[in-house]
Coordinates of C-alpha atoms in Angstrom, one line a residue:
Chain K
X1 CA 0.3 0.5 -0.5
X2 CA 1.8 4.1 -0.5
X3 CA 1.4 5.1 2.5
X4 CA 0.9 9.2 4.3
X5 CA 2.2 9.4 7.4
X6 CA 1.3 12.1 9.9
X7 CA 3.7 13.0 12.6
X8 CA 7.9 12.3 12.8
X9 CA 7.8 11.0 16.8
X10 CA 9.2 7.7 17.7
X11 CA 5.7 6.0 15.9
X12 CA 5.8 8.4 12.5
X13 CA 10.1 8.0 11.5
X14 CA 9.6 4.3 13.0
X15 CA 6.6 3.5 10.6
X16 CA 8.8 5.5 8.0
X17 CA 12.0 3.7 8.5
X18 CA 9.8 0.8 8.7
X19 CA 7.4 0.1 6.6
X20 CA 9.7 -1.5 2.6
X21 CA 10.1 -4.1 5.5
X22 CA 6.4 -5.6 5.6
X23 CA 6.1 -4.3 1.9
X24 CA 4.3 -0.6 1.6
X25 CA 6.1 2.6 0.0
X26 CA 5.8 5.7 2.3
X27 CA 5.2 8.1 -0.6
X28 CA 4.6 11.4 2.2
X29 CA 6.0 12.0 6.0
X30 CA 4.7 15.5 8.0
X31 CA 4.5 17.3 10.3
X32 CA 3.9 20.6 11.3
X33 CA 7.3 21.7 10.5
X34 CA 5.8 21.0 6.9
X35 CA 6.1 17.8 4.1
X36 CA 8.2 16.1 2.3
X37 CA 7.1 14.1 -0.9
X38 CA 8.1 12.0 -3.5
X39 CA 6.8 8.5 -5.3
X40 CA 8.5 6.9 -2.6
X41 CA 9.8 9.2 -0.8
X42 CA 13.1 8.9 0.0
X43 CA 12.9 8.5 3.6
X44 CA 16.2 8.6 5.0
X45 CA 17.3 12.4 3.5
X46 CA 14.0 13.7 4.3
X47 CA 14.5 12.0 9.0
X48 CA 18.6 13.2 7.5
X49 CA 16.7 17.0 6.8
X50 CA 14.8 16.6 10.3
X51 CA 17.3 15.5 12.0
X52 CA 19.9 18.9 10.4
X53 CA 17.5 21.9 10.2
X54 CA 14.1 20.5 12.8
X55 CA 11.9 20.8 9.2
X56 CA 11.5 17.7 7.5
X57 CA 9.9 19.4 4.1
X58 CA 8.8 22.2 2.9
X59 CA 6.0 21.4 2.1
X60 CA 2.3 22.3 3.3
X61 CA 0.9 19.2 5.7
X62 CA -2.8 20.1 3.1
X63 CA -0.6 19.1 -0.1
X64 CA 0.5 16.2 1.8
X65 CA -3.7 14.8 3.0
X66 CA -4.8 15.8 -0.2
X67 CA -1.9 13.3 -2.5
X68 CA -2.3 9.7 -4.2
X69 CA -1.9 8.0 -0.6
X70 CA -4.0 4.3 -0.3
X71 CA -3.7 4.9 4.4
X72 CA -2.9 7.7 6.1
X73 CA -0.3 6.5 9.3
X74 CA -1.8 9.5 11.7
X75 CA 0.5 9.7 14.6
X76 CA 0.4 13.1 15.2
X77 CA 0.4 14.0 19.3
X78 CA -2.4 13.1 20.9
X79 CA -4.5 16.3 21.7
X80 CA -6.8 15.9 23.7
X81 CA -10.9 18.2 23.9
X82 CA -11.6 18.4 20.3
X83 CA -8.6 15.7 18.9
X84 CA -6.5 18.2 16.7
X85 CA -4.7 18.2 14.5
X86 CA -5.5 14.8 14.6
X87 CA -9.1 14.8 14.3
X88 CA -8.8 17.3 11.1
X89 CA -6.3 15.0 9.1
X90 CA -7.7 11.9 9.9
X91 CA -10.8 12.9 8.8
X92 CA -9.7 14.7 5.9
X93 CA -8.5 11.3 4.6
X94 CA -11.8 9.3 5.2
X95 CA -13.4 12.4 2.9
X96 CA -11.5 10.9 -0.5
X97 CA -12.4 8.0 0.5
X98 CA -8.5 7.3 1.9
X99 CA -8.1 4.1 5.0
X100 CA -6.7 5.8 8.3
X101 CA -4.7 4.5 11.0
X102 CA -4.7 6.0 14.1
X103 CA -1.3 5.8 16.9
X104 CA -3.0 9.0 18.4
X105 CA -5.2 8.4 21.2
X106 CA -6.9 12.2 20.6
X107 CA -9.6 11.1 18.1
X108 CA -10.7 7.3 19.2
X109 CA -10.3 8.8 22.9
X110 CA -12.3 11.9 22.1
X111 CA -14.5 12.0 19.4
X112 CA -15.0 8.3 18.0
X113 CA -18.5 9.6 17.2
X114 CA -17.1 11.9 14.8
X115 CA -15.0 9.9 13.8
X116 CA -17.6 7.4 13.4
X117 CA -19.6 9.1 11.0
X118 CA -16.7 10.1 8.8
X119 CA -16.0 6.7 9.0
X120 CA -19.6 5.6 7.5
X121 CA -19.3 8.3 5.2
X122 CA -16.3 7.2 3.6
X123 CA -15.1 4.2 1.6
X124 CA -11.9 3.8 3.8
X125 CA -11.4 1.3 6.4
X126 CA -10.4 3.1 10.2
X127 CA -8.2 1.5 12.4
X128 CA -5.8 1.8 15.9
X129 CA -4.5 -0.7 17.1
X130 CA -1.2 0.9 18.5
X131 CA -3.2 3.4 20.9
X132 CA -3.6 0.4 23.4
X133 CA -0.9 -1.1 24.3
X134 CA 2.4 -0.3 22.0
X135 CA 3.2 -4.2 20.6
X136 CA 0.4 -5.7 22.0
X137 CA -2.8 -6.5 20.0
X138 CA -5.5 -5.2 22.1
X139 CA -8.2 -4.4 19.7
X140 CA -7.2 -6.2 17.1
X141 CA -8.2 -9.4 20.3
X142 CA -11.7 -8.0 20.6
X143 CA -12.4 -7.5 17.9
X144 CA -11.4 -11.0 16.7
X145 CA -13.8 -12.1 19.5
X146 CA -17.0 -10.4 19.1
X147 CA -16.8 -7.0 21.2
X148 CA -19.8 -7.7 22.1
X149 CA -18.9 -10.6 23.8
X150 CA -16.3 -9.3 26.1
X151 CA -17.5 -8.5 29.9
X152 CA -14.7 -6.4 30.8
X153 CA -10.9 -5.2 29.9
X154 CA -8.3 -4.6 32.5
X155 CA -4.8 -4.3 32.3
X156 CA -1.3 -2.0 33.8
X157 CA -1.2 -0.3 30.2
X158 CA 1.0 3.3 30.8
X159 CA 5.1 1.7 31.1
X160 CA 6.2 5.0 32.7
X161 CA 3.9 5.3 36.1
X162 CA 4.6 0.9 35.8
X163 CA 8.5 1.5 35.9
X164 CA 8.2 4.3 38.7
X165 CA 5.9 1.3 40.9
X166 CA 7.8 -1.0 40.0
X167 CA 11.4 0.6 41.9
X168 CA 9.5 2.4 44.6
X169 CA 7.8 -1.3 45.7
X170 CA 12.0 -2.9 44.8
X171 CA 14.1 0.4 45.9
X172 CA 11.1 1.4 48.9
X173 CA 12.6 4.7 47.3
X174 CA 10.5 7.3 46.8
X175 CA 7.9 8.7 44.1
X176 CA 10.2 11.3 42.9
X177 CA 13.4 10.2 43.4
X178 CA 12.0 7.9 40.9
X179 CA 10.4 9.6 38.6
X180 CA 13.5 11.4 38.6
X181 CA 15.6 9.1 37.8
X182 CA 13.4 7.5 35.0
X183 CA 13.8 10.8 32.9
X184 CA 17.3 10.6 33.5
X185 CA 17.0 6.8 32.3
X186 CA 15.4 8.8 29.2
X187 CA 11.6 6.1 30.3
X188 CA 9.9 9.9 31.5
X189 CA 9.0 12.6 29.7
X190 CA 10.3 15.7 30.9
X191 CA 7.0 16.4 31.7
X192 CA 5.6 13.0 32.7
X193 CA 1.9 14.1 34.1
X194 CA 0.1 12.6 31.8
X195 CA 1.1 8.9 32.0
X196 CA 1.6 9.7 35.9
X197 CA -1.4 11.4 36.5
X198 CA -3.9 8.4 34.9
X199 CA -4.2 10.7 32.2
X200 CA -3.0 8.3 29.2
X201 CA -3.9 5.7 30.5
X202 CA -8.2 6.3 30.7
X203 CA -7.3 8.0 27.4
X204 CA -6.4 3.8 26.2
X205 CA -9.0 3.0 28.5
X206 CA -11.6 5.3 26.8
X207 CA -11.4 3.6 23.0
X208 CA -12.2 0.0 24.4
X209 CA -14.4 1.3 26.1
X210 CA -16.1 2.8 22.5
X211 CA -15.3 -0.6 20.5
X212 CA -17.9 -2.7 23.6
X213 CA -20.1 0.0 23.7
X214 CA -20.4 0.5 20.0
X215 CA -21.0 -3.1 19.7
X216 CA -23.5 -2.8 21.9
X217 CA -25.7 0.5 20.3
X218 CA -24.5 3.2 23.1
X219 CA -22.7 6.4 23.4
X220 CA -19.1 6.7 22.3
X221 CA -17.4 8.1 25.8
X222 CA -14.2 11.0 26.7
X223 CA -11.7 11.2 29.2
X224 CA -13.8 13.0 30.4
X225 CA -16.6 10.6 31.7
X226 CA -13.4 7.8 33.3
X227 CA -13.0 8.6 37.0
X228 CA -9.4 8.5 37.1
X229 CA -6.6 8.5 40.1
X230 CA -2.6 8.2 39.3
X231 CA 0.2 7.0 41.3
X232 CA 1.7 11.3 41.8
X233 CA 0.3 11.0 45.2
X234 CA 1.0 7.2 46.1
X235 CA 3.5 7.3 50.1
X236 CA 6.6 4.7 49.8
X237 CA 4.3 3.6 52.4
X238 CA 1.3 1.8 50.5
X239 CA 3.7 0.0 48.8
X240 CA 5.6 -1.0 51.5
X241 CA 2.0 -2.2 53.5
X242 CA 1.6 -3.9 50.1
X243 CA 4.1 -5.6 50.3
X244 CA 4.0 -7.8 53.9
X245 CA 0.8 -9.0 52.3
X246 CA 2.7 -10.8 49.7
X247 CA 1.3 -7.9 47.4
X248 CA 2.4 -4.4 45.6
X249 CA 1.0 -1.4 43.8
X250 CA -0.8 -0.7 40.1
X251 CA -2.0 1.8 38.3
X252 CA -5.3 -0.3 37.0
X253 CA -7.4 0.4 33.7
X254 CA -10.6 -1.7 34.5
X255 CA -12.6 -0.8 31.6
X256 CA -16.1 -2.7 30.4
X257 CA -19.4 -0.5 27.8
X258 CA -20.0 0.6 31.4
X259 CA -17.4 3.2 31.2
X260 CA -13.7 4.1 32.6
X261 CA -11.4 3.4 36.4
X262 CA -8.3 4.1 36.1
X263 CA -6.1 3.5 39.8
X264 CA -3.4 2.5 41.4
X265 CA -5.1 -0.9 43.0
X266 CA -3.4 -3.3 45.1
X267 CA -2.4 -6.9 43.5
X268 CA -0.5 -10.1 44.4
X269 CA 2.9 -9.4 43.8
X270 CA 3.5 -12.7 41.8
X271 CA 0.0 -12.1 40.7
X272 CA -0.8 -11.8 35.6
X273 CA -1.2 -8.2 36.1
X274 CA 2.0 -7.5 38.6
X275 CA 4.0 -6.9 34.9
X276 CA 7.0 -5.6 35.9
X277 CA 9.2 -2.2 34.2
X278 CA 7.1 -1.1 31.9
X279 CA 5.9 -3.9 30.0
X280 CA 2.1 -3.7 30.2
X281 CA -0.2 -6.0 30.4
X282 CA -5.1 -6.4 28.9
X283 CA -6.2 -8.8 30.8
X284 CA -9.7 -9.6 28.6
X285 CA -13.1 -10.5 30.0
X286 CA -15.3 -13.1 27.6
X287 CA -17.8 -15.3 28.2
X288 CA -16.8 -18.2 25.9
X289 CA -12.8 -17.8 25.9
X290 CA -12.5 -17.3 29.9
X291 CA -9.6 -14.9 30.3
X292 CA -7.1 -14.1 28.5
X293 CA -3.8 -12.3 29.8
X294 CA -2.2 -9.9 26.1
X295 CA 1.4 -8.4 27.6
X296 CA 4.5 -6.6 26.6
X297 CA 6.3 -3.7 24.9
X298 CA 3.4 -1.4 25.5
X299 CA 5.1 1.9 24.4
X300 CA 8.1 1.8 22.4
X301 CA 8.8 3.5 18.5
X302 CA 8.8 0.9 16.1
X303 CA 6.7 -1.5 18.8
X304 CA 4.0 0.9 18.2
X305 CA 4.9 0.7 15.0
X306 CA 4.3 -2.9 14.0
X307 CA 1.0 -2.1 15.7
X308 CA -0.1 0.6 13.1
X309 CA 1.9 -1.8 9.7
X310 CA 0.3 -5.1 11.5
X311 CA -3.5 -2.7 10.5
X312 CA -2.6 -1.4 6.7
X313 CA -1.7 -5.7 6.5
X314 CA -5.3 -6.4 7.8
X315 CA -6.9 -3.2 5.3
X316 CA -8.4 -4.8 2.5
X317 CA -6.7 -3.2 -0.9
X318 CA -8.1 0.1 -2.7
Chain O
X1 CA -21.8 -17.9 7.3
X2 CA -22.8 -21.1 6.1
X3 CA -21.5 -23.6 8.7
X4 CA -21.0 -27.7 8.8
X5 CA -18.8 -29.0 11.5
X6 CA -17.0 -32.2 11.5
X7 CA -16.8 -33.8 14.4
X8 CA -18.9 -33.7 17.5
X9 CA -16.8 -34.1 20.0
X10 CA -17.1 -31.3 22.5
X11 CA -14.9 -28.9 20.2
X12 CA -18.3 -30.1 17.3
X13 CA -20.5 -29.5 19.7
X14 CA -19.9 -26.0 21.2
X15 CA -19.2 -25.2 17.4
X16 CA -22.3 -25.8 16.9
X17 CA -24.0 -24.5 20.7
X18 CA -22.8 -20.9 19.1
X19 CA -22.5 -20.7 15.7
X20 CA -26.0 -18.9 16.2
X21 CA -24.3 -16.4 19.0
X22 CA -21.9 -15.1 16.1
X23 CA -24.4 -14.8 13.3
X24 CA -23.7 -17.9 11.9
X25 CA -26.4 -21.0 10.6
X26 CA -25.1 -24.5 11.2
X27 CA -26.9 -27.7 7.5
X28 CA -24.8 -29.8 9.1
X29 CA -23.1 -32.3 12.0
X30 CA -21.3 -35.0 11.1
X31 CA -18.9 -37.9 12.6
X32 CA -18.1 -41.4 12.1
X33 CA -22.3 -42.7 12.8
X34 CA -23.2 -40.1 10.3
X35 CA -24.7 -36.0 10.0
X36 CA -27.2 -34.6 10.4
X37 CA -28.5 -32.6 8.3
X38 CA -30.9 -29.6 7.7
X39 CA -32.1 -25.6 6.5
X40 CA -30.5 -25.0 9.5
X41 CA -30.4 -27.9 11.1
X42 CA -33.0 -28.7 14.8
X43 CA -28.7 -28.6 16.2
X44 CA -30.3 -30.1 20.3
X45 CA -32.4 -32.0 18.2
X46 CA -29.7 -33.8 16.5
X47 CA -27.3 -33.4 20.1
X48 CA -29.7 -34.6 22.1
X49 CA -30.0 -38.2 19.6
X50 CA -26.5 -38.1 19.6
X51 CA -26.4 -38.3 23.4
X52 CA -29.8 -41.2 23.3
X53 CA -28.2 -43.1 20.5
X54 CA -25.3 -42.7 19.9
X55 CA -25.8 -41.9 16.5
X56 CA -25.6 -37.9 15.3
X57 CA -28.1 -38.9 12.1
X58 CA -28.7 -41.1 9.5
X59 CA -26.9 -40.2 6.7
X60 CA -23.2 -40.5 5.0
X61 CA -20.9 -38.8 5.9
X62 CA -20.0 -37.7 2.3
X63 CA -23.6 -36.1 1.8
X64 CA -22.5 -33.6 3.8
X65 CA -18.8 -33.0 2.4
X66 CA -20.9 -32.9 -0.5
X67 CA -23.7 -30.0 0.7
X68 CA -23.8 -25.7 0.5
X69 CA -21.9 -24.7 3.2
X70 CA -19.4 -22.1 3.5
X71 CA -17.3 -23.1 5.9
X72 CA -16.3 -27.0 6.8
X73 CA -15.5 -26.7 10.8
X74 CA -13.4 -29.9 11.0
X75 CA -13.5 -30.6 14.6
X76 CA -13.0 -34.8 14.0
X77 CA -10.2 -36.8 16.7
X78 CA -5.9 -35.3 16.2
X79 CA -5.0 -39.0 14.1
X80 CA -1.4 -38.7 13.2
X81 CA 0.3 -40.1 9.9
X82 CA -2.3 -38.8 7.5
X83 CA -4.6 -36.9 9.6
X84 CA -7.6 -39.3 8.3
X85 CA -10.1 -38.3 7.9
X86 CA -9.6 -34.4 8.4
X87 CA -7.1 -34.5 5.9
X88 CA -9.5 -36.0 3.2
X89 CA -12.0 -34.1 5.0
X90 CA -10.9 -30.4 4.3
X91 CA -9.3 -31.5 0.7
X92 CA -13.0 -32.6 -0.1
X93 CA -13.6 -28.6 0.7
X94 CA -11.1 -26.9 -0.5
X95 CA -12.1 -29.2 -4.1
X96 CA -14.9 -27.7 -4.3
X97 CA -14.3 -23.5 -2.8
X98 CA -14.7 -24.2 0.7
X99 CA -13.4 -22.2 3.4
X100 CA -11.9 -25.3 5.7
X101 CA -11.4 -24.3 10.1
X102 CA -9.4 -27.2 11.3
X103 CA -9.2 -27.6 14.8
X104 CA -8.0 -31.3 13.8
X105 CA -4.3 -30.9 14.7
X106 CA -3.7 -33.3 12.4
X107 CA -4.0 -32.7 9.4
X108 CA -1.8 -28.7 9.4
X109 CA 0.4 -31.1 11.6
X110 CA 1.3 -33.8 9.4
X111 CA 0.6 -32.9 7.0
X112 CA 0.7 -29.3 5.6
X113 CA 2.2 -29.9 2.0
X114 CA -1.0 -31.4 0.7
X115 CA -3.2 -28.9 3.0
X116 CA -1.7 -26.4 1.8
X117 CA -0.9 -27.6 -2.6
X118 CA -4.8 -28.3 -2.1
X119 CA -5.8 -24.4 -0.9
X120 CA -3.3 -23.3 -4.3
X121 CA -6.3 -24.7 -6.4
X122 CA -8.9 -23.7 -4.1
X123 CA -11.0 -20.6 -4.2
X124 CA -11.4 -20.9 -0.3
X125 CA -8.8 -20.1 2.6
X126 CA -7.7 -22.7 5.2
X127 CA -7.5 -21.1 9.0
X128 CA -6.4 -23.1 11.9
X129 CA -6.2 -21.2 15.2
X130 CA -8.2 -23.9 17.2
X131 CA -4.9 -26.1 16.6
X132 CA -2.8 -24.6 18.8
X133 CA -3.2 -22.7 22.8
X134 CA -7.4 -23.3 22.9
X135 CA -8.6 -19.8 23.1
X136 CA -5.2 -18.0 22.2
X137 CA -4.9 -15.6 19.5
X138 CA -1.8 -18.0 18.7
X139 CA -1.7 -18.1 15.0
X140 CA -3.9 -14.5 14.6
X141 CA -0.8 -12.9 16.2
X142 CA 1.7 -14.3 14.5
X143 CA 0.5 -13.5 11.3
X144 CA -0.1 -10.3 12.0
X145 CA 3.5 -10.0 12.5
X146 CA 4.6 -11.2 9.8
X147 CA 5.3 -15.1 10.4
X148 CA 8.7 -13.7 8.6
X149 CA 9.4 -11.3 11.0
X150 CA 8.4 -14.0 13.8
X151 CA 11.7 -15.4 15.1
X152 CA 10.5 -17.8 17.9
X153 CA 7.9 -18.8 19.7
X154 CA 7.9 -21.2 22.6
X155 CA 4.6 -21.1 25.2
X156 CA 3.0 -23.8 27.7
X157 CA 0.6 -25.4 25.2
X158 CA -0.7 -28.2 27.1
X159 CA -3.5 -28.0 30.6
X160 CA -3.1 -32.6 31.1
X161 CA 1.0 -31.9 32.0
X162 CA 0.9 -28.4 33.4
X163 CA -1.7 -29.2 35.5
X164 CA 0.4 -32.7 36.7
X165 CA 3.5 -30.2 37.3
X166 CA 2.3 -27.6 38.7
X167 CA 0.4 -30.3 42.0
X168 CA 3.3 -33.2 41.4
X169 CA 5.8 -29.7 42.9
X170 CA 2.7 -28.0 45.2
X171 CA 2.4 -31.3 46.8
X172 CA 5.2 -32.7 46.1
X173 CA 3.3 -35.7 45.3
X174 CA 4.9 -38.0 42.5
X175 CA 3.6 -38.1 39.3
X176 CA 1.6 -41.7 39.1
X177 CA -0.5 -39.8 41.8
X178 CA -1.6 -37.0 40.4
X179 CA -2.5 -38.1 37.5
X180 CA -5.3 -40.7 38.6
X181 CA -6.2 -37.4 40.5
X182 CA -6.5 -36.0 36.9
X183 CA -8.0 -38.1 35.5
X184 CA -10.6 -38.2 38.3
X185 CA -11.5 -34.6 38.1
X186 CA -11.3 -35.1 33.8
X187 CA -8.1 -32.9 33.2
X188 CA -6.2 -35.9 32.5
X189 CA -8.2 -38.4 29.6
X190 CA -8.3 -42.4 30.3
X191 CA -5.3 -42.5 27.4
X192 CA -3.8 -39.6 29.0
X193 CA -0.3 -40.3 26.8
X194 CA -0.6 -38.3 24.4
X195 CA -0.2 -35.3 26.5
X196 CA 2.3 -36.7 28.9
X197 CA 4.9 -37.5 25.8
X198 CA 4.5 -34.3 24.4
X199 CA 2.9 -35.9 21.5
X200 CA 0.3 -33.5 21.5
X201 CA 2.1 -29.9 22.9
X202 CA 5.0 -31.8 19.5
X203 CA 2.1 -31.3 16.9
X204 CA 1.0 -27.9 18.2
X205 CA 5.5 -26.5 17.8
X206 CA 5.7 -27.9 14.2
X207 CA 2.0 -26.3 13.0
X208 CA 3.7 -23.5 14.8
X209 CA 6.8 -24.1 12.6
X210 CA 5.8 -24.7 9.5
X211 CA 4.0 -21.4 9.7
X212 CA 7.5 -19.3 10.5
X213 CA 8.6 -21.6 7.3
X214 CA 6.2 -21.4 4.4
X215 CA 6.9 -17.5 5.6
X216 CA 10.4 -18.4 5.0
X217 CA 9.7 -20.3 1.7
X218 CA 10.8 -23.5 3.4
X219 CA 9.3 -27.1 3.4
X220 CA 6.8 -28.0 6.2
X221 CA 7.8 -30.1 9.0
X222 CA 5.9 -33.2 11.2
X223 CA 6.1 -34.2 14.2
X224 CA 8.9 -37.5 13.1
X225 CA 10.7 -34.1 13.1
X226 CA 10.1 -33.3 16.3
X227 CA 12.8 -33.1 18.8
X228 CA 10.4 -34.4 22.2
X229 CA 10.8 -35.6 25.7
X230 CA 7.3 -35.9 27.4
X231 CA 6.5 -35.7 31.6
X232 CA 6.0 -38.9 32.0
X233 CA 9.6 -39.7 33.4
X234 CA 10.3 -37.3 35.5
X235 CA 10.9 -37.3 39.5
X236 CA 9.2 -35.2 41.7
X237 CA 12.5 -35.4 42.8
X238 CA 13.3 -32.8 39.9
X239 CA 10.6 -30.5 41.1
X240 CA 11.7 -30.2 44.5
X241 CA 15.3 -29.5 42.8
X242 CA 14.1 -26.9 40.7
X243 CA 12.2 -25.4 44.7
X244 CA 14.9 -24.7 46.0
X245 CA 16.9 -22.3 43.6
X246 CA 13.7 -20.1 43.2
X247 CA 12.6 -22.3 40.1
X248 CA 10.5 -25.1 38.8
X249 CA 9.9 -27.3 35.4
X250 CA 7.7 -26.2 32.6
X251 CA 7.1 -28.8 29.1
X252 CA 8.2 -26.2 27.4
X253 CA 7.7 -25.9 23.9
X254 CA 10.1 -24.0 21.6
X255 CA 9.5 -24.3 17.9
X256 CA 11.3 -22.1 14.7
X257 CA 12.7 -21.4 10.9
X258 CA 14.7 -23.7 12.5
X259 CA 12.2 -26.4 14.0
X260 CA 10.2 -28.4 17.0
X261 CA 11.8 -28.6 20.2
X262 CA 10.0 -29.8 23.5
X263 CA 10.3 -30.8 27.0
X264 CA 11.1 -30.3 30.8
X265 CA 12.7 -27.1 31.5
X266 CA 13.6 -25.1 34.2
X267 CA 11.7 -21.9 34.7
X268 CA 12.1 -19.1 36.9
X269 CA 9.0 -20.0 39.7
X270 CA 7.3 -16.8 39.6
X271 CA 8.2 -16.5 35.6
X272 CA 6.0 -15.3 32.5
X273 CA 6.0 -19.3 31.5
X274 CA 5.7 -20.3 35.0
X275 CA 1.7 -21.1 34.9
X276 CA -0.3 -23.3 36.4
X277 CA -3.4 -25.5 36.7
X278 CA -5.1 -26.0 33.5
X279 CA -3.5 -22.6 31.3
X280 CA -1.3 -22.2 28.7
X281 CA 1.0 -19.5 27.2
X282 CA 2.3 -18.6 24.4
X283 CA 5.5 -16.4 24.4
X284 CA 6.1 -14.8 20.2
X285 CA 8.9 -13.3 20.2
X286 CA 9.8 -10.5 18.2
X287 CA 12.5 -7.9 16.0
X288 CA 10.3 -5.7 16.0
X289 CA 8.0 -5.7 18.3
X290 CA 9.6 -7.6 21.4
X291 CA 7.7 -9.9 23.6
X292 CA 4.8 -10.8 23.3
X293 CA 3.3 -13.3 25.9
X294 CA -0.1 -14.6 25.0
X295 CA -1.6 -16.7 27.0
X296 CA -5.1 -18.3 28.3
X297 CA -7.3 -21.1 28.9
X298 CA -5.4 -23.6 26.2
X299 CA -8.3 -26.6 26.2
X300 CA -11.7 -26.8 26.6
X301 CA -15.1 -27.0 24.7
X302 CA -15.8 -23.5 24.6
X303 CA -12.4 -21.4 24.1
X304 CA -11.8 -23.7 20.8
X305 CA -14.8 -23.1 19.6
X306 CA -14.4 -19.1 19.8
X307 CA -10.9 -19.8 18.4
X308 CA -12.7 -21.1 15.3
X309 CA -15.4 -18.8 15.1
X310 CA -13.5 -16.1 15.4
X311 CA -11.3 -18.3 12.2
X312 CA -14.7 -18.3 10.6
X313 CA -14.9 -13.8 11.4
X314 CA -12.0 -13.2 9.8
X315 CA -13.3 -15.4 6.8
X316 CA -14.3 -12.7 3.2
X317 CA -17.8 -13.5 2.2
X318 CA -18.2 -16.2 -1.1

């Protein structure tokens, strides 16, 4: 397929670099600084230019949106509320009957109904595996089981928060100390608020809940509907107390058709949900298939790009 | 879709009972005693008849093979060598350009090349998720990642053997004692040899290896190519020794494009591979996506049927 990639962060870059290995051509790469286009695009050159000059290309990104691609890969930063520019990029591609694969959580978490309406009008399809759990095939597995038969999805969906909790429990260190360490290691961003206050995990829960609700004919949710508590106020004492009891604390997302709850929860120390470090886990509860556990790398450019490219591989040819 | 179900064991029965909930019609149900047909079939009646008389239907099963179905679900017992009657049932459906979904491991493990040749000649497609790890989406995840990018698949793929090992380690009981207990509980069959000698796990490993090898243009393997050791000779002392060292023993399948090895292996007591009881786990190693762990119920009628019906859901309409 011919891919147009919007967003030149870790995921957009990895998608562009790996697409060839999956048999796809990249015809354009754009971010807020502009667009680079070619048929196929010289990816190395464009990424080198971005590195050196900060500008990926000189063309306006509207030109790329209007170009001849099969799939728009939307990997611009996740934004809340109107979820722009991700939403408009996706809508523009769908209005031209192109497929859209999202790595950007904003449109599916904040404007799912608007996005579905755009899909209804389009011959293109929408996929968004990469928005939940990085390399973990959470959305595809829910689809394959049938969302109407999935009762509940729980999991650990933020690697930064999980790294902090794991270190706090293992070393008995305080939150601020471990967070600083995580930032030095590049596991936490300079502004880690979305990771530690539960927002990022909640967005993923809302996306899963929207898939479960759509299958039941229920209205989509947004972040505002989720009940969210972060780990930023968690005292080290809570972790040591849990430890004495053979348990530990994890930031657990609990999503079902009836809603989304995110917060620190006690889990068995060696239990399935107690993944360590930056690992993520998704636990899918179904009637017939019982409980499925999927764990792996929940973030990272190449890992998330592999989910994007698996989505591309599931799209019908245009 | 219109389903013809061959085999009226736990899986065939569950497929017939659940198909309606997935929006499919069952037009026939057959086993070695004969076939019941209808449009749609009265499944309750047919299964009740099977229960009471031992005979599911009076028609010859060739009549069902020749009937107007979209998908043949092959759920007759797994046989080795020529993998009959499963192979001929699948080949007959493919020769009529029908889709085939296998729950029967024999044809994909023992005659993969013959099966692929039949698919080449057919407008029908072949799927076999249910042959590896019951409800666990192992084959679909390998397909979505791209088999050519999957380096290795390891896992615990036999629930009976895992139950026996878990009990032996937990209670310090001997193999024969625990096996007898498992048979009382219905976890082990009257003749558990395929489960405890590693054959069943090896068949699943061969199936995965065949998928990885096909993507690399390499010849298919069969059970004879696998290096297999069971748990039937394992002394309790081996488990207690492992325990003292914080480890335990699991019957591990190790499959890659270069071959299949099955045997008791030491694994960390609380590690990912140390699933307990009848749980199964599949660990998929890839370049870009890192290591994915999928665990859940590896057996059971409804669990395996859910994999069959997920395969049916992925088939193109005829």
